[in-house]
Short mmCIF file of C-alpha atoms and ligand atoms in Angstrom, two decimals:
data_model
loop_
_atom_site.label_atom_id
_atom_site.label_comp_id
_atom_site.label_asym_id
_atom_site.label_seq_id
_atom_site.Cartn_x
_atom_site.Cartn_y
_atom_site.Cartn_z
CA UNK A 1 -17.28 4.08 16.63
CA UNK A 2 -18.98 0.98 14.87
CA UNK A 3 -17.99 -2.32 13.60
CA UNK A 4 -19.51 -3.87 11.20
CA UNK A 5 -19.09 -7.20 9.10
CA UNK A 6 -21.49 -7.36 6.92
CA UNK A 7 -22.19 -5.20 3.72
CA UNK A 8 -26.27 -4.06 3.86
CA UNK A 9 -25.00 -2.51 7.70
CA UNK A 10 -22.23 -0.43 6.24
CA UNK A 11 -24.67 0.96 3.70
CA UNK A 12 -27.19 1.50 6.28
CA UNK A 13 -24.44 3.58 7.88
CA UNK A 14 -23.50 5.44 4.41
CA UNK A 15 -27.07 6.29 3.34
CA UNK A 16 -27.27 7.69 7.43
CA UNK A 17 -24.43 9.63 7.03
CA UNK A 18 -25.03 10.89 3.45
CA UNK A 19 -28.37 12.06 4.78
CA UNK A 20 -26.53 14.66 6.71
CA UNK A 21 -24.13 15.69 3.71
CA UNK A 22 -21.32 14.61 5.28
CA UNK A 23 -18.39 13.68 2.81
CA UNK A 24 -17.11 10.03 3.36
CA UNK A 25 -13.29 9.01 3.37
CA UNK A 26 -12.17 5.67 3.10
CA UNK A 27 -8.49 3.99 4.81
CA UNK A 28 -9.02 0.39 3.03
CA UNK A 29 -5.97 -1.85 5.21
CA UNK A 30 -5.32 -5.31 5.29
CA UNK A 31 -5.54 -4.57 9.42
CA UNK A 32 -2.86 -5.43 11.75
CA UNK A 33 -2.56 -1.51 12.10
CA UNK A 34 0.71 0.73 12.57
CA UNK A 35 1.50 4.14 12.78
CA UNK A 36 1.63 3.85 8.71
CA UNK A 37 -2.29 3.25 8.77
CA UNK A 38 -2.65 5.84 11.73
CA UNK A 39 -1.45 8.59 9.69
CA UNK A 40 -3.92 7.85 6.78
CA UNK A 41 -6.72 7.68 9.17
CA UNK A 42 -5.60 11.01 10.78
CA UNK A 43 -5.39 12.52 6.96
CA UNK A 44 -8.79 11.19 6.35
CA UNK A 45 -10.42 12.80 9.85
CA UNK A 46 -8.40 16.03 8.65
CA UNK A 47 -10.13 15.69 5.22
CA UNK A 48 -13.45 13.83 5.74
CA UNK A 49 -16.64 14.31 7.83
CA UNK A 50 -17.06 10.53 8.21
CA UNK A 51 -13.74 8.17 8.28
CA UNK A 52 -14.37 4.49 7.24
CA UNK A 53 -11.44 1.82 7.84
CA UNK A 54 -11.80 -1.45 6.24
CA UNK A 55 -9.82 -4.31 7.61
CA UNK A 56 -9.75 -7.09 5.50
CA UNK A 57 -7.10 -9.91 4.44
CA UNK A 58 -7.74 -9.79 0.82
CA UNK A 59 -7.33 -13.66 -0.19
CA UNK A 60 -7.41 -13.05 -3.79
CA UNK A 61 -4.00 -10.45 -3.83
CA UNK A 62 -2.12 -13.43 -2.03
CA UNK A 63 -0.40 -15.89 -4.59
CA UNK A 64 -0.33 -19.52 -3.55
CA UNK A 65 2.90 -19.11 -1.63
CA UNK A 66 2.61 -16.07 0.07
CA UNK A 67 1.89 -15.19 3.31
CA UNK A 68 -2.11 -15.08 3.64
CA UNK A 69 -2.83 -17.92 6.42
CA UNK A 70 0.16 -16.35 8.28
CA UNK A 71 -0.87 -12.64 7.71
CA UNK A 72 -1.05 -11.17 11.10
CA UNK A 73 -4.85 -10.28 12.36
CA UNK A 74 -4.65 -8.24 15.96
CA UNK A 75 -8.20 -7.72 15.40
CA UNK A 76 -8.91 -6.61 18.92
CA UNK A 77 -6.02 -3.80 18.93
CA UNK A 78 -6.76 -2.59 15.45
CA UNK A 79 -10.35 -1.68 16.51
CA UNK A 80 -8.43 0.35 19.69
CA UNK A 81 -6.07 2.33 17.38
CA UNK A 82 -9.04 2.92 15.51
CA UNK A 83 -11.14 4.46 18.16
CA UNK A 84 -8.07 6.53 19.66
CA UNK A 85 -7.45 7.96 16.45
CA UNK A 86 -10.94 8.81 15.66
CA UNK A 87 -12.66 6.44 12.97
CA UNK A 88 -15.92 6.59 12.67
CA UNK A 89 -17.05 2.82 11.08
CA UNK A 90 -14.88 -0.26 10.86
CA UNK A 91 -16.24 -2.61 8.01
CA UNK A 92 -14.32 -5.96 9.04
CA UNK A 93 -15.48 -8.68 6.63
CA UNK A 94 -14.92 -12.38 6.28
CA UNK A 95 -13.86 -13.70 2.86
CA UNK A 96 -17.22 -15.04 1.95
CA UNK A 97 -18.92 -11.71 2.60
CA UNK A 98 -17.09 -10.29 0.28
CA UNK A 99 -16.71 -13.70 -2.40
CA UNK A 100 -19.67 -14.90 -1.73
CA UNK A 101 -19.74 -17.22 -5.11
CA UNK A 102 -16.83 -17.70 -7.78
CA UNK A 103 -15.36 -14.17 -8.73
CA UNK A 104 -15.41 -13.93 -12.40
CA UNK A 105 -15.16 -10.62 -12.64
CA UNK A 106 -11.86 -9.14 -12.39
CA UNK A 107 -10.28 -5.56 -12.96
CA UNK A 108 -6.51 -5.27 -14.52
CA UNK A 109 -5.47 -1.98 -15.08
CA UNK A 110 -2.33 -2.68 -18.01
CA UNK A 111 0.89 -1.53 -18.07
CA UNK A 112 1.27 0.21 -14.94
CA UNK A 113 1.43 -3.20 -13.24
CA UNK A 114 3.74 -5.28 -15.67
CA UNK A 115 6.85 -3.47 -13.33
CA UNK A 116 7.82 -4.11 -9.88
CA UNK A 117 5.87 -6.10 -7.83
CA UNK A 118 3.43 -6.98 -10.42
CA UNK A 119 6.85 -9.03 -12.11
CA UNK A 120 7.02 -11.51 -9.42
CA UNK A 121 3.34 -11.54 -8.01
CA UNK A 122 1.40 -11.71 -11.41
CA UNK A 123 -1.99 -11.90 -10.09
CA UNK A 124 -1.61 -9.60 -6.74
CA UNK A 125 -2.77 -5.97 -8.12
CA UNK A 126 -5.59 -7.36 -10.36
CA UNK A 127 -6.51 -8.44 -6.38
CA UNK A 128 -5.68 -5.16 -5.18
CA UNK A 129 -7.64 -3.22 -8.00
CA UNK A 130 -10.78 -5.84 -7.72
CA UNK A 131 -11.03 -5.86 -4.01
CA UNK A 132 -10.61 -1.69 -3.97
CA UNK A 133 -13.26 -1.74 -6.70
CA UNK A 134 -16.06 -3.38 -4.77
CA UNK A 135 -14.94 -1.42 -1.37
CA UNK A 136 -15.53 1.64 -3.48
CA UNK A 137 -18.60 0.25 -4.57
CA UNK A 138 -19.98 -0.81 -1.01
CA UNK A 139 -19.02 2.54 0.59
CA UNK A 140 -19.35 4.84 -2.02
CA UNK A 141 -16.35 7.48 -0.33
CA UNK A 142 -15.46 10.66 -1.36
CA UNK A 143 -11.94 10.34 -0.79
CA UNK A 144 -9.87 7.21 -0.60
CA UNK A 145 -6.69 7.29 1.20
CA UNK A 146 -3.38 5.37 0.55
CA UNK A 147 0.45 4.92 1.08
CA UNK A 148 3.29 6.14 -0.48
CA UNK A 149 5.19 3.24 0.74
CA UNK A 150 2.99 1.03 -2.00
CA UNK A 151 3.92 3.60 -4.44
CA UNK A 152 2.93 1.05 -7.07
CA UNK A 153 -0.69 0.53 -5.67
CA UNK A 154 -1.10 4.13 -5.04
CA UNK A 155 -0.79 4.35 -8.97
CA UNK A 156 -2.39 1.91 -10.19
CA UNK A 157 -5.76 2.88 -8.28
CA UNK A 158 -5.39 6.55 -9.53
CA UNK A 159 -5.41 5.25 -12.95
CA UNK A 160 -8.28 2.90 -12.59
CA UNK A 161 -10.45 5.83 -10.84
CA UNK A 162 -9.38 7.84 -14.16
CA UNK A 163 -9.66 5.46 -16.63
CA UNK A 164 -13.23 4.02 -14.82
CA UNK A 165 -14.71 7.60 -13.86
CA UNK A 166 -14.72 6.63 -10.07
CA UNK A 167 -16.37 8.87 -8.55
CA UNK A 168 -13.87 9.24 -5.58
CA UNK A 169 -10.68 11.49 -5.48
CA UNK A 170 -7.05 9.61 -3.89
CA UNK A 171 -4.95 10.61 -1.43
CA UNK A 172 -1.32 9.58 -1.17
CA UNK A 173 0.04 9.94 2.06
CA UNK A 174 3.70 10.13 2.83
CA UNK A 175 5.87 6.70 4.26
CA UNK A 176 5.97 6.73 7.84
CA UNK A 177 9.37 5.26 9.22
CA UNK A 178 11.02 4.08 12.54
CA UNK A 179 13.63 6.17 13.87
CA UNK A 180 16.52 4.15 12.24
CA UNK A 181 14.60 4.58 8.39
CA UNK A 182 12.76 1.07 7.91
CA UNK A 183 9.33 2.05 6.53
CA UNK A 184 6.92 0.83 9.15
CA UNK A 185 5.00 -2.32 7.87
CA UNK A 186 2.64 -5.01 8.95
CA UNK A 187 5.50 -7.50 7.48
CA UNK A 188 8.50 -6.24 10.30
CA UNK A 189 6.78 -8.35 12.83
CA UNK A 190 7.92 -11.62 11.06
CA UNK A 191 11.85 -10.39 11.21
CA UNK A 192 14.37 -12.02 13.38
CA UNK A 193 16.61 -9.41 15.64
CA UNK A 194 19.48 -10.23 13.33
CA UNK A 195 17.20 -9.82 10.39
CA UNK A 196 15.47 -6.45 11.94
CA UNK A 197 19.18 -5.33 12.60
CA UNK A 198 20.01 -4.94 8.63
CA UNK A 199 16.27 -3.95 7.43
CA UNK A 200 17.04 -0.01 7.60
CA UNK A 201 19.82 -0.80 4.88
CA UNK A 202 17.10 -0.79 2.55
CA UNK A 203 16.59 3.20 3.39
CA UNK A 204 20.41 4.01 3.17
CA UNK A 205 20.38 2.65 -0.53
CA UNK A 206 17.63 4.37 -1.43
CA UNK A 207 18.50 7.88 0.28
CA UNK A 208 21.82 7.27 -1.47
CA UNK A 209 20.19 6.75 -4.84
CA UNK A 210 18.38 10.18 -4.53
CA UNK A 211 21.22 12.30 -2.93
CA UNK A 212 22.87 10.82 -7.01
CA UNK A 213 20.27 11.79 -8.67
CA UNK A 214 19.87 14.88 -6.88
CA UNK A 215 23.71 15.95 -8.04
CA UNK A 216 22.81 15.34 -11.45
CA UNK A 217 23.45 11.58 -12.17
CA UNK A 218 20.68 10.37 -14.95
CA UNK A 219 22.32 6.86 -15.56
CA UNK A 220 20.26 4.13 -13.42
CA UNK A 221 22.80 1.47 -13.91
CA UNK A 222 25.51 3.94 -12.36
CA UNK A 223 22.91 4.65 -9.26
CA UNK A 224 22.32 0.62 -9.15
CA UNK A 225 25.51 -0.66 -8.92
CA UNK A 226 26.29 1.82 -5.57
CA UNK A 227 22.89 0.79 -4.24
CA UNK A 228 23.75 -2.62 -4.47
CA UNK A 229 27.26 -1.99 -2.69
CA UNK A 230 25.22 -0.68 0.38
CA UNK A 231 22.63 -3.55 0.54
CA UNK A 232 25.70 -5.83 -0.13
CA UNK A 233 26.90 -4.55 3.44
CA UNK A 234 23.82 -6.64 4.65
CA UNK A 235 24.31 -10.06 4.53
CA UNK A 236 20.58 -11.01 5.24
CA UNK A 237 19.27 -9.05 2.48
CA UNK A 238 18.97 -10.52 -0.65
CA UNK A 239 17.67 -7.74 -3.28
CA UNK A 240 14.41 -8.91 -5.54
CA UNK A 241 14.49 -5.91 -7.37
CA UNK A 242 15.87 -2.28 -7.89
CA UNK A 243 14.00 -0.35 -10.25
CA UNK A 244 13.65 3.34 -11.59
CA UNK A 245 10.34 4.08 -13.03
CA UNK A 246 7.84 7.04 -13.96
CA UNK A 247 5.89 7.69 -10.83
CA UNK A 248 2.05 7.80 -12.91
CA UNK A 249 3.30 5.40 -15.40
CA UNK A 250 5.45 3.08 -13.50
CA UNK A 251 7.14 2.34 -16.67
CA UNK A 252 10.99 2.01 -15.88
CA UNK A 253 13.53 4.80 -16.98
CA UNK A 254 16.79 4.64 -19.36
CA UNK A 255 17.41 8.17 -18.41
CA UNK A 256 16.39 9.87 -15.32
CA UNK A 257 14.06 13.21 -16.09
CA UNK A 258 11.01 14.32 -14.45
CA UNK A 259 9.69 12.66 -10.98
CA UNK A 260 11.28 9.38 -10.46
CA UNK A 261 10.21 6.75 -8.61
CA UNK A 262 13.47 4.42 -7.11
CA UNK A 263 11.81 1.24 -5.85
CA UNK A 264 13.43 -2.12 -4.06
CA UNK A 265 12.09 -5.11 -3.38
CA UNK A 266 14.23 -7.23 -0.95
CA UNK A 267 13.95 -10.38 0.97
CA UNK A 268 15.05 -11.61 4.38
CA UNK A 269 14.73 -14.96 5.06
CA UNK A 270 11.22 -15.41 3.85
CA UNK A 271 9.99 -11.91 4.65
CA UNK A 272 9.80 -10.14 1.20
CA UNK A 273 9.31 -5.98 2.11
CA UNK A 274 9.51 -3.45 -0.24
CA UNK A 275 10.06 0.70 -0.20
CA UNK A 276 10.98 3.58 -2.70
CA UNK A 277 11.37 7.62 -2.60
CA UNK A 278 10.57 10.59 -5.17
CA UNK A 279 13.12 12.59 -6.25
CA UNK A 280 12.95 15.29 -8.79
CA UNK A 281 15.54 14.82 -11.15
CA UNK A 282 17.08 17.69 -12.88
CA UNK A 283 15.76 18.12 -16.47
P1 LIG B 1 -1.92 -2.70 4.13
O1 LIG B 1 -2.68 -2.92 5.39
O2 LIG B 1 -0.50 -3.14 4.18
O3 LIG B 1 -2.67 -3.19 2.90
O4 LIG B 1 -1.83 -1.12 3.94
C1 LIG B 1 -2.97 -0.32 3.95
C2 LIG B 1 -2.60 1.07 3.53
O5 LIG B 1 -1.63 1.59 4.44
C3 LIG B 1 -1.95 1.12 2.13
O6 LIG B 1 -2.46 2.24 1.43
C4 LIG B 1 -0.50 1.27 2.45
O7 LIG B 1 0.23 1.93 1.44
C5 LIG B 1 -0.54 2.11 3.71
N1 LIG B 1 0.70 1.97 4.47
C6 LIG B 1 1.31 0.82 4.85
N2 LIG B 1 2.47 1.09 5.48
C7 LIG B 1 2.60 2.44 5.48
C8 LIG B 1 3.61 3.34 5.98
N3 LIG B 1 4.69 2.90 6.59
N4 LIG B 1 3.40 4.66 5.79
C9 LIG B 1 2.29 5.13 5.15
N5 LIG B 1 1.33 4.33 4.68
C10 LIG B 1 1.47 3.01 4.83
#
């Protein structure tokens, strides 16, 4: 395995690799690595001659009170998990490598990112979407690979590789959880016991929300106000959001038909986590 920091070495790598016709995948993560980013890697060694991870703290999808001088950055341990599960090339930037003068030029893929997250962090997925765009661009992969758990993301970047003719096809890979439910994030680290105690609540809701819609209910407000019981059970949790939407389109349901996507957003204390599920509802 390599490291790398700085852009002309990772396409010194590429143009190696695409010498020998091997295809290219790509895990882009903000590091701090779990067993989340571990399965995405192992997709992309399942799918991919040559796996790529970036690890980068994004600055520009952090808003000016979030979390970005706190984010965690193990770098040392994320370059182990790496090697155990089999990357080939770590591209590990700093900031200025990647901004190296003013940005001006931004990509905002509309409508799917007016929902959700993009409600109360205006700015994040025009980060997300700009930051993807020039990875894409430095390492040119065949395959990018992403989480379910940022079900949000995982759309929008579809729908900017569509709407852009990206040469790259996306994979969605499935939430990995701890034993109790809580989808595994880089974020659990900043919870208190009590706090870490409650977190799987978040889970119950939404399992509850698709064993509803799974028997046929199609009202979200009936499904919400029963969610909202559960994570009322928690007295740390204090919901952002609960939100049925179309799972390409994002765009929120009155009635639930097709693939639904049921979303929360919660806080504790001043860790903000989020996490959703599928269901097919019945038509
Ligand atoms: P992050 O480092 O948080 O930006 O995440 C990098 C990638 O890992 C994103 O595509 C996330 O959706 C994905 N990811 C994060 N947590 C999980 C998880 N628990 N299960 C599956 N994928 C995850």
């Amino acid at each position: 395995m390599n490291a790398v920091h700085r852009i002309d070495h990772v396409r010194e790598f590429i143009a190696q690799v695409r010498a020998q016709k091997k295809t290219v995948g790509l895990v882009p993560t903000m590091g701090a690595l779990h067993a989340g980013h571990v399965s995405l890697i192992q997709a992309a060694r399942q799918k991919c001659g040559y796996v790529v991870v970036s690890i980068f703290v994004n600055p520009t999808q952090f808003g000016p009170n979030e979390d970005f001088d706190r984010y965690p950055r193990p770098l040392e341990n994320d370059l182990e998990l790496c090697g155990k599960y089999g990357a080939d090339l770590i591209f590990n930037p700093m900031p200025a490598q990647m901004y190296p003068s003013e940005q001006l030029t931004w990509i905002t893929v509309e409508k799917l990112t007016a929902a959700l997250c993009g409600a109360s962090r205006p700015s994040h997925f025009q980060g997300v979407a700009t930051v993807c765009t020039k990875l894409f661009n430095i390492i040119q992969p065949d395959y990018a690979f992403f989480g379910q758990k940022d079900a949000q993301q995982a759309a929008i970047i579809k729908k900017m590789i569509a709407d852009l003719n990206m040469p790259l096809q996306i994979e969605v890979c499935p939430t990995v959880r701890e034993d109790d439910g809580l989808a595994i994030s880089s974020r659990n680290q900043y919870l208190t016991a009590e706090q870490r105690d409650e977190a799987p609540i978040i889970y119950t809701a939404l399992r509850q929300a698709a064993q509803l819609i799974q028997q046929g209910e199609t009202n979200p407000q009936t499904i919400t106000v029963k969610m909202r019981k559960v994570l009322d059970r928690a007295l740390l949790i204090e919901p952002e959001y609960i939100e049925f939407v179309d799972t390409d389109t994002i765009q929120p349901l009155d009635v639930l038909k097709g693939r639904v996507l049921v979303a929360i957003a919660a806080k504790l204390g001043s860790t903000r986590l989020i996490d959703n599920i599928i269901v097919d509802a019945k038509e």
